[in-house]
Each structure stands twice: as structure tokens, then as C-alpha cells.
Amino acid sequence: MYLVADISVEICAAKSCKLCTQYCPEANTILYSDEMGKDKGFKYGSAYVAVDRCKGCAQCVWVCDNMAKNNAIKMIMIDQLPVAALTDNITYGEKSTTAALVSPVVG
Amino acid sequence: MSLDYVKFSSGFEKFMPKEYRDMVEHGPFGKKVSVSQMGSFKEVLEEHPMCAGCAMTLFIRLAMIAFPNPEDTITVGTAGCGRLAISQAAIPFVYGNYGDQNGVASGLSRGLRLRFGDKPKDVVVMAGDGGTADIGFQQVLHSWFRKERFTTIMLDNEVYGNTGGQESGMTNRGAVLKMAPLGKKFEKMDMLQMAKVAGCAYVATVVPNNPRRVESVIKKAVLIAREVGSTYIQAYTSCNIEYAIPTDKVMEDAKNVENDRYQFSEYITDEAKQFLTERYGYKEFLPKPAAPAPGLPKS
Ligand SMILES: Cc1ncc(C[n+]2csc(CCOP(=O)(O)OP(=O)(O)O)c2C)c(N)n1
Ligand code: SF4
Ligand code: SF4
Ligand code: SF4
């Protein structure tokens, strides 16, 4: 098993700065959803990780901790994530994306 | 080239991979996208084998978002790490022999002008510091002296990364690398000064820890190269493998190096300023309004 980045919707949506989307070296790996967190009463959406594309570098963790000062991202063993976003389950819209979360190991 | 070259023929849609369909339907072609929208649209860059956490990868990702017309752009590259990603994008990529890239780009850019006349087709070279300042040095300098109208971007990781850590002309004096165990004996080459002497119309340095700045300098460089002349960007894109930078410290290193030897610098000729202002509506080069007359000194 290997580590991937996991973003806490509750912590991210309180700030929702989108910085990590600009610093992940991999394309379309940290995405942003206007909808994520709305069900929990947050005004703005949240960033999330397409874990099948994540190379586990933890650069996003440094960016969220030190630049955004929000500590919303942790590295987690992929089989310890009950659900996550995968490229196949991401839908692009006009200005944002939505993701159906599934088990990253079973797919 | 145009948006049409990526579209699928009717009936084939269902056979195309999801990533491809997303790119046609939600990619940047024919629209203006910016780094502030990252994470919300499908990028032209796909998955590739560059190392986890590589700053060069991030820079290439940002560069492709910054291209003013990705559907009318051709990239040219050469041996070295960068081509592993540059080639995995929905932008035609020409791979020259090691060091050939600025010669290939000269012919390509001239040919495109003959074929397409005034319609801008942008040629952008992206090559490593070894490819640009050592092996390709002669072709790079000559393309600048000839004022060839394309953009040269040096992906400066200050080492030959792809072949396991030899020193390049851009390595800093004293740096100890796997295949330079006694430390480099000479200074880092001043390619910025050489670009100015050779007549480049625009010369800038950037680090990828400032995505908006990367976007801004690449846009300017590509636009200026359409008519005015050669443009050169030198980007610090660390090699975390050869310099043993922990991947979660790559941006911290970029910040330190920016403060140390890679401060932002931008050189632009008057002709290029006038071109950006008149043709593309840039406001930053307009004369600043005269400061209001100072009030009478209080007695
Ligand atoms: C003519 C020729 N000589 C040598 C090589 C082997 N080679 C491949 S990549 C490379 C070094 C690349 O270094 P640099 O241009 O700095 O790019 P980096 O990999 O650091 O991004 C070399 C020497 C080659 N491909 N062709
Ligand atoms: S940097 Fe942190 S707070 Fe900002 S969008 Fe990313 S996860 Fe959310
Ligand atoms: S760990 Fe690295 S590859 Fe994965 S999401 Fe974070 S920055 Fe991107
Ligand atoms: S060897 Fe260095 S420059 Fe090449 S991909 Fe790996 S980290 Fe990047």
C-alpha cells in the first residue's frame, strides 16, 4: 500500500482558498467542487484529491499547512480511505467539478 | 491546427477514454483559462512518468495553462526529464536530437509563418539546463542572434537530472553531485545576460512557487515572440532526486532559492512593450499618471 493525500472537507471548506490546486505538480489531481461541504452548511466548496492520480509527494500538505495555514491535508494509506474520488467518477461542469466518492481500492 | 484536431468524429465518442472526452468538452481549447481556475477544468497535460513532487512537473503544468492559444501551439523539446511530461499533452510536441531544439524550432516557426501567414501559431521550446546551456548552446545563441520568433524556456534544475547527476554549465560553483563528487569548479553561466546581448526582446526568471507570475511571464513571452523577436524564460525547477530535497520541502526550497539566486527579474525592450500595449491591451507599460503636485510646505 502507499500514501495518498486526503483533504478534510470540514477543514478545507471553512477556508476554501484553492491554493493546493495550483501547487500539486500533477494535472487534474487536486480538484475543486463548489458543492462539497454545502450539505454540512459551509458557504464555499472544498478541494479534493483524485487519488488514482496522486503520486504521494505531500507537497500539497506543505502548501496547506504553511501557505494556507489551514492544515486540511493529511497523507493516508490508500486502503485506509473508506471512500475517495477517482478520475472515472469526476464530472466537469462549467465552473466546478463534482465527484461521486467510492472505495479507492475496490473502485 | 485548431480546436478541430482534438475533436472526435461523430459516432466515436463512446469509444474514447473519459480523460479525452473531458479534454474536448471541458478543456481550455478555444477559451481563456487561468491558474485561478485550476482544479475546475480539464487540463491538456495528462499523466506521465516524471518523479513524484518534481518542481519541473509543476512548472510544465503551469506553462501549459499559461499558453495564450494552446490549440495553436507546438512545443519543441529534447532529451532530458521535461520531455517525459511535455510529450503527454494534447499539444503537438516535436522532439529534436539532444541540443537540436532551437534549430528545429527555427525551421518550424518559419514554416508555420509561410503556411499560415498572419494567423499566429506559437512555437515554445522547453529544454533542460544541459540541453539549453551546454549541448544546445550554439543553436540557442544563434537562434537568438537571428531573432527567431519563438520562446525558449530553460527548465533549470542545475544538473543533468535524466542521466543521474552530472554537473551542467548552470550548476552552481561548489555543488557536489553524484557524478561531480569533487564539487563544480566554475561559476553558474549567466544565460540571462547572454540572452540580452544576443538581442532577445524579453528575458525573465521565475520559480514555480508563484503560479500567477509563471502564468504572466509565459503569456508575455509567447505573445512577444509572435512578432517582435526571440524571448527567453529561465525557470528554477529543482530536481528533488539529485539534490535530495524531500518532496514535501520542494516549495520551501524554491522559496529559499528564489530569495538567494533566483529573484524575479524581467527585461523587456521598448518595442516589445509597445507591441503588448497596442496589440494586446497591456496597461502595465503605459506612462504612469504624473504625481499630483506636492502641497505647499506647512509653515
Ligand atoms: C547526443 C546525446 N548525448 C547524450 C544523451 C544522453 N542524455 C539524455 S538526457 C541527458 C541530460 C539531460 O540534462 P538536462 O538537459 O539538464 O535536462 P534534465 O534531465 O536535467 O531536465 C543526457 C546527457 C542523449 N540523449 N543524446
Ligand atoms: S490549501 Fe488547504 S484550505 Fe486551501 S483549498 Fe487546499 S486544502 Fe483547502
Ligand atoms: S501528494 Fe503530491 S501528487 Fe498527491 S495531491 Fe498532494 S501534491 Fe498532488
Ligand atoms: S530526476 Fe529530477 S528533474 Fe527528473 S523528474 Fe526526477 S526529480 Fe524531476
XYZ file of N, CA and C in Angstrom, chain B residues 64-269:
618
model
N 1.567 25.121 -19.472
C 0.559 24.728 -20.452
C -0.761 25.451 -20.221
N -1.012 25.825 -18.975
C -2.214 26.614 -18.685
C -2.021 28.051 -19.162
N -0.767 28.502 -19.124
C -0.490 29.897 -19.488
C -0.443 30.148 -20.993
N -0.248 29.110 -21.798
C -0.155 29.352 -23.247
C -1.396 30.121 -23.708
N -1.211 31.243 -24.406
C -2.381 32.050 -24.768
C -3.358 31.306 -25.696
N -2.838 30.509 -26.624
C -3.714 29.730 -27.520
C -3.201 28.298 -27.596
N -3.554 27.452 -26.624
C -2.973 26.096 -26.644
C -3.293 25.341 -27.931
N -4.441 25.647 -28.536
C -4.824 24.918 -29.763
C -3.990 25.355 -30.963
N -3.245 26.431 -30.825
C -2.396 26.909 -31.915
C -0.932 26.940 -31.483
N -0.563 25.992 -30.637
C 0.801 25.978 -30.095
C 1.469 24.641 -30.422
N 2.768 24.693 -30.707
C 3.567 23.475 -30.840
C 4.725 23.602 -29.850
N 4.967 22.552 -29.074
C 6.120 22.574 -28.177
C 7.267 21.796 -28.822
N 8.473 22.235 -28.517
C 9.660 21.549 -29.018
C 10.532 21.215 -27.805
N 11.030 20.004 -27.760
C 11.847 19.616 -26.607
C 13.009 18.759 -27.042
N 13.706 18.243 -26.062
C 14.873 17.421 -26.367
C 15.109 16.444 -25.222
N 16.185 15.672 -25.300
C 16.484 14.721 -24.227
C 16.510 15.446 -22.891
N 16.132 14.744 -21.835
C 16.052 15.357 -20.508
C 14.708 15.025 -19.904
N 14.565 15.318 -18.615
C 13.354 14.904 -17.913
C 12.085 15.537 -18.455
N 12.138 16.826 -18.782
C 10.918 17.567 -19.118
C 10.084 16.924 -20.219
N 10.773 16.359 -21.220
C 10.008 15.805 -22.358
C 9.103 14.641 -21.934
N 9.390 14.037 -20.780
C 8.548 12.920 -20.326
C 7.133 13.414 -20.039
N 7.005 14.680 -19.627
C 5.677 15.248 -19.395
C 5.196 16.055 -20.597
N 6.101 16.855 -21.186
C 5.678 17.749 -22.276
C 5.040 16.937 -23.404
N 5.555 15.707 -23.599
C 5.033 14.872 -24.684
C 3.667 14.274 -24.346
N 3.258 14.338 -23.072
C 1.990 13.707 -22.669
C 0.882 14.758 -22.563
N 0.784 15.607 -23.555
C -0.218 16.672 -23.527
C -0.894 16.740 -24.885
N -2.081 17.330 -24.903
C -2.820 17.454 -26.166
C -2.326 18.675 -26.945
N -1.008 18.828 -26.960
C -0.368 19.898 -27.730
C 0.719 19.210 -28.541
N 0.725 19.394 -29.868
C 1.744 18.704 -30.660
C 3.146 19.002 -30.136
N 3.948 17.949 -30.063
C 5.283 18.052 -29.477
C 6.307 17.521 -30.470
N 7.334 18.303 -30.736
C 8.395 17.863 -31.634
C 9.635 17.600 -30.793
N 10.221 16.426 -30.977
C 11.372 16.015 -30.177
C 12.613 16.033 -31.051
N 13.488 16.981 -30.787
C 14.721 17.043 -31.568
C 15.781 16.147 -30.961
N 16.886 15.946 -31.665
C 18.022 15.274 -31.040
C 18.528 16.148 -29.911
N 19.321 15.579 -29.027
C 19.754 16.352 -27.873
C 20.504 17.615 -28.328
N 19.971 18.756 -27.971
C 20.620 20.016 -28.302
C 20.140 20.672 -29.581
N 19.319 19.976 -30.352
C 18.824 20.497 -31.638
C 17.654 21.454 -31.524
N 17.073 21.519 -30.332
C 15.726 22.074 -30.217
C 15.569 23.481 -30.806
N 16.543 24.366 -30.627
C 16.344 25.718 -31.147
C 16.539 25.794 -32.663
N 17.292 24.844 -33.221
C 17.395 24.754 -34.670
C 16.084 24.250 -35.249
N 15.538 23.191 -34.636
C 14.262 22.629 -35.088
C 13.173 23.693 -34.993
N 13.157 24.416 -33.867
C 12.109 25.424 -33.661
C 12.235 26.569 -34.661
N 13.459 26.901 -35.065
C 13.645 27.978 -36.050
C 12.951 27.598 -37.350
N 13.229 26.384 -37.828
C 12.621 25.933 -39.082
C 11.119 25.836 -38.953
N 10.676 25.303 -37.821
C 9.243 25.120 -37.603
C 8.523 26.468 -37.600
N 9.069 27.416 -36.878
C 8.378 28.695 -36.765
C 8.357 29.417 -38.110
N 9.430 29.302 -38.868
C 9.419 29.920 -40.205
C 8.421 29.229 -41.121
N 8.404 27.893 -41.079
C 7.482 27.124 -41.923
C 6.036 27.454 -41.607
N 5.719 27.577 -40.316
C 4.340 27.884 -39.927
C 3.920 29.265 -40.434
N 4.869 30.197 -40.425
C 4.545 31.542 -40.926
C 4.279 31.510 -42.429
N 5.059 30.685 -43.155
C 4.824 30.573 -44.602
C 3.450 29.951 -44.860
N 3.132 28.931 -44.076
C 1.900 28.179 -44.309
C 0.661 28.940 -43.847
N 0.745 29.588 -42.678
C -0.460 30.186 -42.091
C -0.480 31.709 -42.126
N 0.535 32.315 -42.698
C 0.547 33.775 -42.834
C 0.448 34.465 -41.495
N -0.488 35.377 -41.392
C -0.580 36.204 -40.189
C -1.233 35.503 -39.009
N -1.871 34.366 -39.234
C -2.549 33.698 -38.109
C -1.480 33.172 -37.152
N -1.484 33.628 -35.894
C -0.385 33.223 -35.024
C -0.399 31.738 -34.682
N 0.743 31.108 -34.874
C 0.985 29.735 -34.412
C 2.209 29.842 -33.516
N 2.051 29.486 -32.268
C 3.125 29.716 -31.313
C 4.034 28.503 -31.179
N 5.332 28.744 -31.221
C 6.311 27.678 -31.012
C 7.010 27.956 -29.676
N 7.005 26.957 -28.807
C 7.625 27.123 -27.490
C 8.602 25.974 -27.251
N 9.863 26.320 -27.047
C 10.886 25.317 -26.719
C 10.963 25.196 -25.208
N 10.933 23.966 -24.707
C 11.197 23.752 -23.275
C 12.267 22.676 -23.180
N 13.412 23.019 -22.620
C 14.513 22.060 -22.517
C 15.273 22.297 -21.220
N 16.007 21.305 -20.813
C 16.748 21.391 -19.552
C 17.916 22.367 -19.634
N 18.576 22.554 -18.507
C 19.733 23.460 -18.493
C 20.884 22.857 -19.297
N 21.050 21.530 -19.234
C 22.086 20.888 -20.052
C 21.772 21.045 -21.525
N 20.532 20.794 -21.889
C 20.108 20.906 -23.288
C 20.228 22.330 -23.814
N 19.997 23.313 -22.939
C 19.982 24.701 -23.400
C 21.363 25.358 -23.319
N 22.011 25.215 -22.170
C 23.242 25.989 -21.959
C 24.512 25.215 -22.326
N 24.423 23.872 -22.429
C 25.626 23.108 -22.789
C 25.505 22.570 -24.214
N 24.777 21.459 -24.333
C 24.765 20.749 -25.618
C 24.087 21.575 -26.713
N 23.024 22.304 -26.367
C 22.313 23.079 -27.386
C 22.762 24.530 -27.469
N 23.824 24.868 -26.746
C 24.229 26.268 -26.566
C 24.381 27.030 -27.885
N 25.085 26.391 -28.840
C 25.371 27.082 -30.096
C 24.076 27.373 -30.858
N 23.180 26.393 -30.891
C 21.934 26.599 -31.644
C 21.022 27.598 -30.937
N 21.051 27.565 -29.609
C 20.239 28.523 -28.839
C 20.715 29.944 -29.139
N 22.016 30.171 -28.967
C 22.560 31.528 -29.164
C 22.322 32.009 -30.599
N 22.556 31.152 -31.554
C 22.361 31.586 -32.943
C 20.904 31.897 -33.239
N 19.989 31.131 -32.666
C 18.565 31.433 -32.925
C 18.236 32.809 -32.346
N 18.857 33.168 -31.234
C 18.608 34.494 -30.641
C 19.242 35.591 -31.488
N 20.478 35.358 -31.924
C 21.119 36.382 -32.773
C 20.322 36.583 -34.064
N 19.695 35.530 -34.549
C 18.883 35.658 -35.777
C 17.489 36.206 -35.486
N 17.206 36.450 -34.198
C 15.911 36.978 -33.768
C 14.740 36.091 -34.231
N 14.951 34.783 -34.127
C 13.884 33.842 -34.487
C 12.700 34.064 -33.559
N 11.514 34.049 -34.133
C 10.348 34.430 -33.336
C 9.678 33.215 -32.682
N 10.293 32.764 -31.615
C 9.680 31.742 -30.761
C 10.224 31.904 -29.358
N 9.635 31.176 -28.410
C 10.011 31.308 -26.999
C 10.909 30.141 -26.581
N 11.984 30.443 -25.879
C 12.853 29.409 -25.314
C 12.676 29.418 -23.799
N 12.331 28.269 -23.248
C 12.215 28.167 -21.790
C 13.263 27.179 -21.291
N 14.120 27.649 -20.386
C 15.068 26.727 -19.783
C 14.470 26.182 -18.481
N 14.364 24.845 -18.392
C 13.920 24.175 -17.166
C 15.190 23.932 -16.367
N 15.540 24.894 -15.521
C 16.858 24.866 -14.878
C 16.809 24.142 -13.535
N 17.185 22.856 -13.561
C 17.293 22.137 -12.287
C 18.742 22.066 -11.842
N 19.616 22.787 -12.531
C 21.016 22.955 -12.140
C 21.783 21.629 -12.116
N 21.352 20.692 -12.977
C 22.000 19.372 -13.033
C 21.472 18.640 -14.274
N 22.220 17.613 -14.718
C 21.670 16.675 -15.701
C 20.860 15.662 -14.886
N 19.568 15.874 -14.792
C 18.733 15.039 -13.933
C 18.464 13.674 -14.545
N 18.179 13.670 -15.826
C 17.729 12.453 -16.502
C 18.808 11.375 -16.559
N 20.066 11.794 -16.480
C 21.145 10.810 -16.602
C 21.904 10.623 -15.293
N 21.309 11.073 -14.194
C 21.832 10.674 -12.895
C 22.833 11.588 -12.233
N 22.832 12.901 -12.575
C 23.561 13.838 -11.716
C 24.923 14.298 -12.156
N 25.098 14.605 -13.463
C 26.334 15.282 -13.881
C 26.143 16.794 -13.729
N 27.263 17.522 -13.571
C 27.139 18.984 -13.478
C 26.879 19.558 -14.863
N 26.139 20.659 -14.889
C 25.936 21.377 -16.154
C 26.546 22.761 -15.996
N 26.551 23.530 -17.083
C 27.035 24.915 -17.004
C 26.213 25.741 -16.033
N 24.997 25.317 -15.749
C 24.099 26.067 -14.873
C 24.184 25.607 -13.414
N 24.970 24.565 -13.152
C 25.178 24.137 -11.758
C 25.978 25.223 -11.032
N 25.701 25.403 -9.761
C 26.429 26.420 -9.006
C 27.827 25.944 -8.647
N 28.730 26.884 -8.585
C 30.111 26.580 -8.182
C 30.103 25.905 -6.804
N 30.861 24.848 -6.682
C 30.973 24.166 -5.392
C 29.956 23.055 -5.193
N 28.903 23.013 -6.038
C 27.868 21.987 -5.825
C 28.471 20.595 -6.001
N 28.167 19.714 -5.059
C 28.651 18.331 -5.134
C 27.490 17.467 -5.606
N 27.723 16.753 -6.694
C 26.671 15.905 -7.255
C 27.215 14.491 -7.398
N 26.296 13.538 -7.648
C 26.733 12.135 -7.720
C 27.886 11.973 -8.689
N 27.789 12.646 -9.849
C 28.846 12.491 -10.835
C 29.696 13.757 -10.962
N 29.718 14.551 -9.894
C 30.652 15.678 -9.773
C 31.115 15.677 -8.316
N 31.752 14.565 -7.903
C 31.990 14.351 -6.465
C 32.964 15.347 -5.837
N 33.777 15.999 -6.651
C 34.720 16.962 -6.071
C 34.121 18.371 -6.009
N 32.941 18.532 -6.500
C 32.312 19.856 -6.488
C 32.619 20.593 -7.782
N 31.651 21.363 -8.256
C 31.867 22.070 -9.526
C 32.887 23.199 -9.337
N 33.773 23.328 -10.303
C 34.874 24.288 -10.137
C 34.571 25.657 -10.735
N 33.507 25.764 -11.537
C 33.273 27.027 -12.250
C 31.937 27.645 -11.847
N 31.779 28.920 -12.182
C 30.543 29.629 -11.830
C 29.377 29.166 -12.691
N 28.177 29.399 -12.188
C 26.954 29.176 -12.980
C 26.977 30.143 -14.165
N 26.630 29.647 -15.344
C 26.640 30.512 -16.536
C 25.569 31.592 -16.432
N 25.894 32.774 -16.914
C 24.918 33.866 -16.887
C 24.165 33.903 -18.224
N 23.204 33.001 -18.352
C 22.453 32.917 -19.617
C 21.521 34.112 -19.799
N 21.140 34.733 -18.694
C 20.228 35.887 -18.806
C 20.939 37.027 -19.531
N 22.177 37.275 -19.110
C 22.956 38.339 -19.737
C 23.215 38.000 -21.205
N 23.499 36.719 -21.458
C 23.767 36.324 -22.852
C 22.528 36.515 -23.717
N 21.369 36.234 -23.145
C 20.126 36.408 -23.915
C 19.941 37.883 -24.277
N 20.288 38.766 -23.362
C 20.131 40.198 -23.640
C 21.133 40.640 -24.707
N 22.387 40.190 -24.547
C 23.418 40.568 -25.523
C 23.048 40.041 -26.916
N 22.464 38.837 -26.950
C 22.126 38.234 -28.242
C 20.858 38.844 -28.855
N 20.215 39.760 -28.124
C 19.110 40.515 -28.735
C 17.713 40.011 -28.431
N 17.536 39.192 -27.383
C 16.171 38.760 -27.048
C 15.327 39.980 -26.663
N 14.053 39.928 -27.043
C 13.159 41.058 -26.780
C 12.579 40.987 -25.373
N 12.613 39.802 -24.780
C 12.035 39.621 -23.440
C 12.815 38.524 -22.731
N 13.245 38.801 -21.514
C 14.022 37.832 -20.733
C 13.492 37.869 -19.300
N 13.117 36.718 -18.762
C 12.584 36.727 -17.386
C 13.051 35.496 -16.627
N 13.120 35.652 -15.298
C 13.392 34.499 -14.432
C 12.161 34.252 -13.564
N 11.849 32.993 -13.324
C 10.734 32.647 -12.431
C 11.022 31.393 -11.641
N 10.283 31.230 -10.562
C 10.283 29.976 -9.807
C 8.822 29.525 -9.743
N 8.584 28.207 -9.687
C 7.190 27.762 -9.768
C 6.382 28.002 -8.496
N 7.013 28.516 -7.421
C 6.196 28.743 -6.220
C 5.385 30.033 -6.320
N 5.352 30.640 -7.493
C 4.492 31.788 -7.725
C 3.716 31.548 -9.031
N 2.648 30.711 -8.957
C 1.971 30.303 -10.187
C 1.460 31.467 -11.038
N 0.963 32.514 -10.399
C 0.445 33.628 -11.203
C 1.550 34.331 -11.977
N 2.714 34.390 -11.357
C 3.828 35.034 -12.053
C 4.300 34.170 -13.218
N 4.335 32.862 -13.009
C 4.703 31.958 -14.105
C 3.743 32.195 -15.269
N 2.474 32.263 -14.954
C 1.459 32.478 -15.991
C 1.717 33.800 -16.722
N 1.965 34.837 -15.965
C 2.124 36.152 -16.577
C 3.363 36.225 -17.478
N 4.506 35.683 -17.036
C 5.708 35.803 -17.875
C 5.587 34.921 -19.125
N 4.967 33.771 -18.988
C 4.856 32.905 -20.175
C 3.941 33.546 -21.205
N 2.843 34.104 -20.758
C 1.939 34.775 -21.714
C 2.677 35.884 -22.461
N 3.371 36.719 -21.706
C 4.080 37.833 -22.353
C 5.114 37.301 -23.342
N 5.887 36.303 -22.912
C 6.963 35.793 -23.768
C 6.396 35.223 -25.069
N 5.298 34.482 -24.969
C 4.740 33.856 -26.172
C 4.152 34.930 -27.094
N 3.468 35.903 -26.533
C 2.863 36.951 -27.361
C 3.945 37.781 -28.061
N 4.991 38.150 -27.336
C 6.051 38.982 -27.924
C 6.742 38.231 -29.071
N 6.905 36.908 -28.881
C 7.592 36.121 -29.914
C 6.771 36.016 -31.201
N 5.492 36.328 -31.129
C 4.699 36.264 -32.361
C 5.212 37.240 -33.412
N 5.654 38.425 -32.964
C 6.101 39.408 -33.954
C 7.447 40.036 -33.671
N 7.748 40.271 -32.401
C 8.904 41.137 -32.128
C 10.230 40.386 -32.250
N 10.353 39.220 -31.672
C 11.631 38.505 -31.749
C 11.718 37.399 -30.717
N 12.942 36.936 -30.456
C 13.135 35.819 -29.529
C 12.809 36.239 -28.101
N 12.287 35.290 -27.334
C 12.033 35.552 -25.918
C 12.603 34.379 -25.115
N 13.030 34.682 -23.887
C 13.712 33.658 -23.078
C 13.211 33.705 -21.642
N 12.815 32.541 -21.151
C 12.445 32.425 -19.740
C 13.357 31.387 -19.100
N 13.901 31.744 -17.962
C 14.744 30.811 -17.218
C 14.020 30.495 -15.912
N 13.626 29.221 -15.775
C 12.812 28.846 -14.614
C 13.595 27.920 -13.701
N 13.621 28.212 -12.422
C 14.236 27.287 -11.465
C 13.249 26.166 -11.199
N 13.628 24.955 -11.577
C 12.724 23.808 -11.433
C 13.520 22.671 -10.795
N 13.668 22.725 -9.483
C 14.601 21.841 -8.777
C 14.428 20.362 -9.118
N 15.538 19.625 -9.013
C 15.496 18.168 -9.137
C 15.573 17.605 -7.728
N 14.448 17.138 -7.208
C 14.472 16.670 -5.820
C 15.259 15.372 -5.659
N 15.439 14.639 -6.754
C 16.208 13.398 -6.671
C 17.699 13.705 -6.538
N 18.250 14.452 -7.491
C 19.703 14.681 -7.493
C 20.152 15.623 -6.386
N 19.266 16.507 -5.926
C 19.644 17.406 -4.830
C 19.070 16.935 -3.485
N 18.501 15.720 -3.474
C 17.996 15.114 -2.233
C 17.114 16.076 -1.439
N 16.120 16.642 -2.115
C 15.177 17.524 -1.429
C 13.947 16.677 -1.090
N 13.570 16.568 0.185
C 12.358 15.789 0.492
C 11.175 16.383 -0.297
N 10.321 15.531 -0.837
C 9.305 16.055 -1.768
C 8.371 17.064 -1.099
N 8.143 16.908 0.204
C 7.249 17.890 0.838
C 7.974 19.196 1.169
N 9.257 19.289 0.800
C 10.012 20.534 1.052
C 10.401 21.228 -0.262
N 9.852 20.727 -1.367
C 10.248 21.264 -2.670
C 9.870 22.746 -2.808
N 8.712 23.121 -2.302
C 8.296 24.521 -2.404
C 9.056 25.410 -1.422
N 9.445 24.825 -0.289
C 10.261 25.584 0.662
C 11.624 25.868 0.026
N 12.182 24.848 -0.641
C 13.460 25.030 -1.342
C 13.310 26.102 -2.432
N 12.200 26.042 -3.176
C 12.005 27.027 -4.254
C 11.998 28.444 -3.686
N 11.371 28.587 -2.521
C 11.302 29.899 -1.886
C 12.699 30.365 -1.456
N 13.465 29.448 -0.871
C 14.822 29.800 -0.442
C 15.705 30.166 -1.627
N 15.594 29.369 -2.696
C 16.428 29.636 -3.873
C 15.987 30.946 -4.546
N 14.696 31.210 -4.513
C 14.206 32.479 -5.081
C 14.850 33.651 -4.325
N 14.901 33.547 -3.016
C 15.496 34.626 -2.229
C 17.008 34.696 -2.408
N 17.609 33.548 -2.701
C 19.063 33.501 -2.785
C 19.592 33.911 -4.158
N 19.209 33.177 -5.219
C 19.825 33.455 -6.523
C 18.818 33.495 -7.655
N 17.539 33.397 -7.354
C 16.543 33.353 -8.421
C 15.447 34.388 -8.209
N 15.859 35.597 -7.784
C 14.857 36.658 -7.632
C 14.188 36.908 -8.976
N 12.933 37.297 -8.909
C 12.203 37.591 -10.147
C 12.906 38.730 -10.874
N 13.143 38.546 -12.176
C 13.678 39.655 -12.971
C 12.997 39.626 -14.328
N 12.803 40.766 -14.879
C 12.111 40.863 -16.173
C 12.763 41.976 -16.977
N 13.214 41.619 -18.177
C 13.798 42.614 -19.089
C 12.926 42.627 -20.328
N 12.537 43.803 -20.786
C 11.674 43.869 -21.959
C 12.065 45.091 -22.785
N 12.201 44.911 -24.074
C 12.610 46.050 -24.912
C 11.432 47.010 -25.098
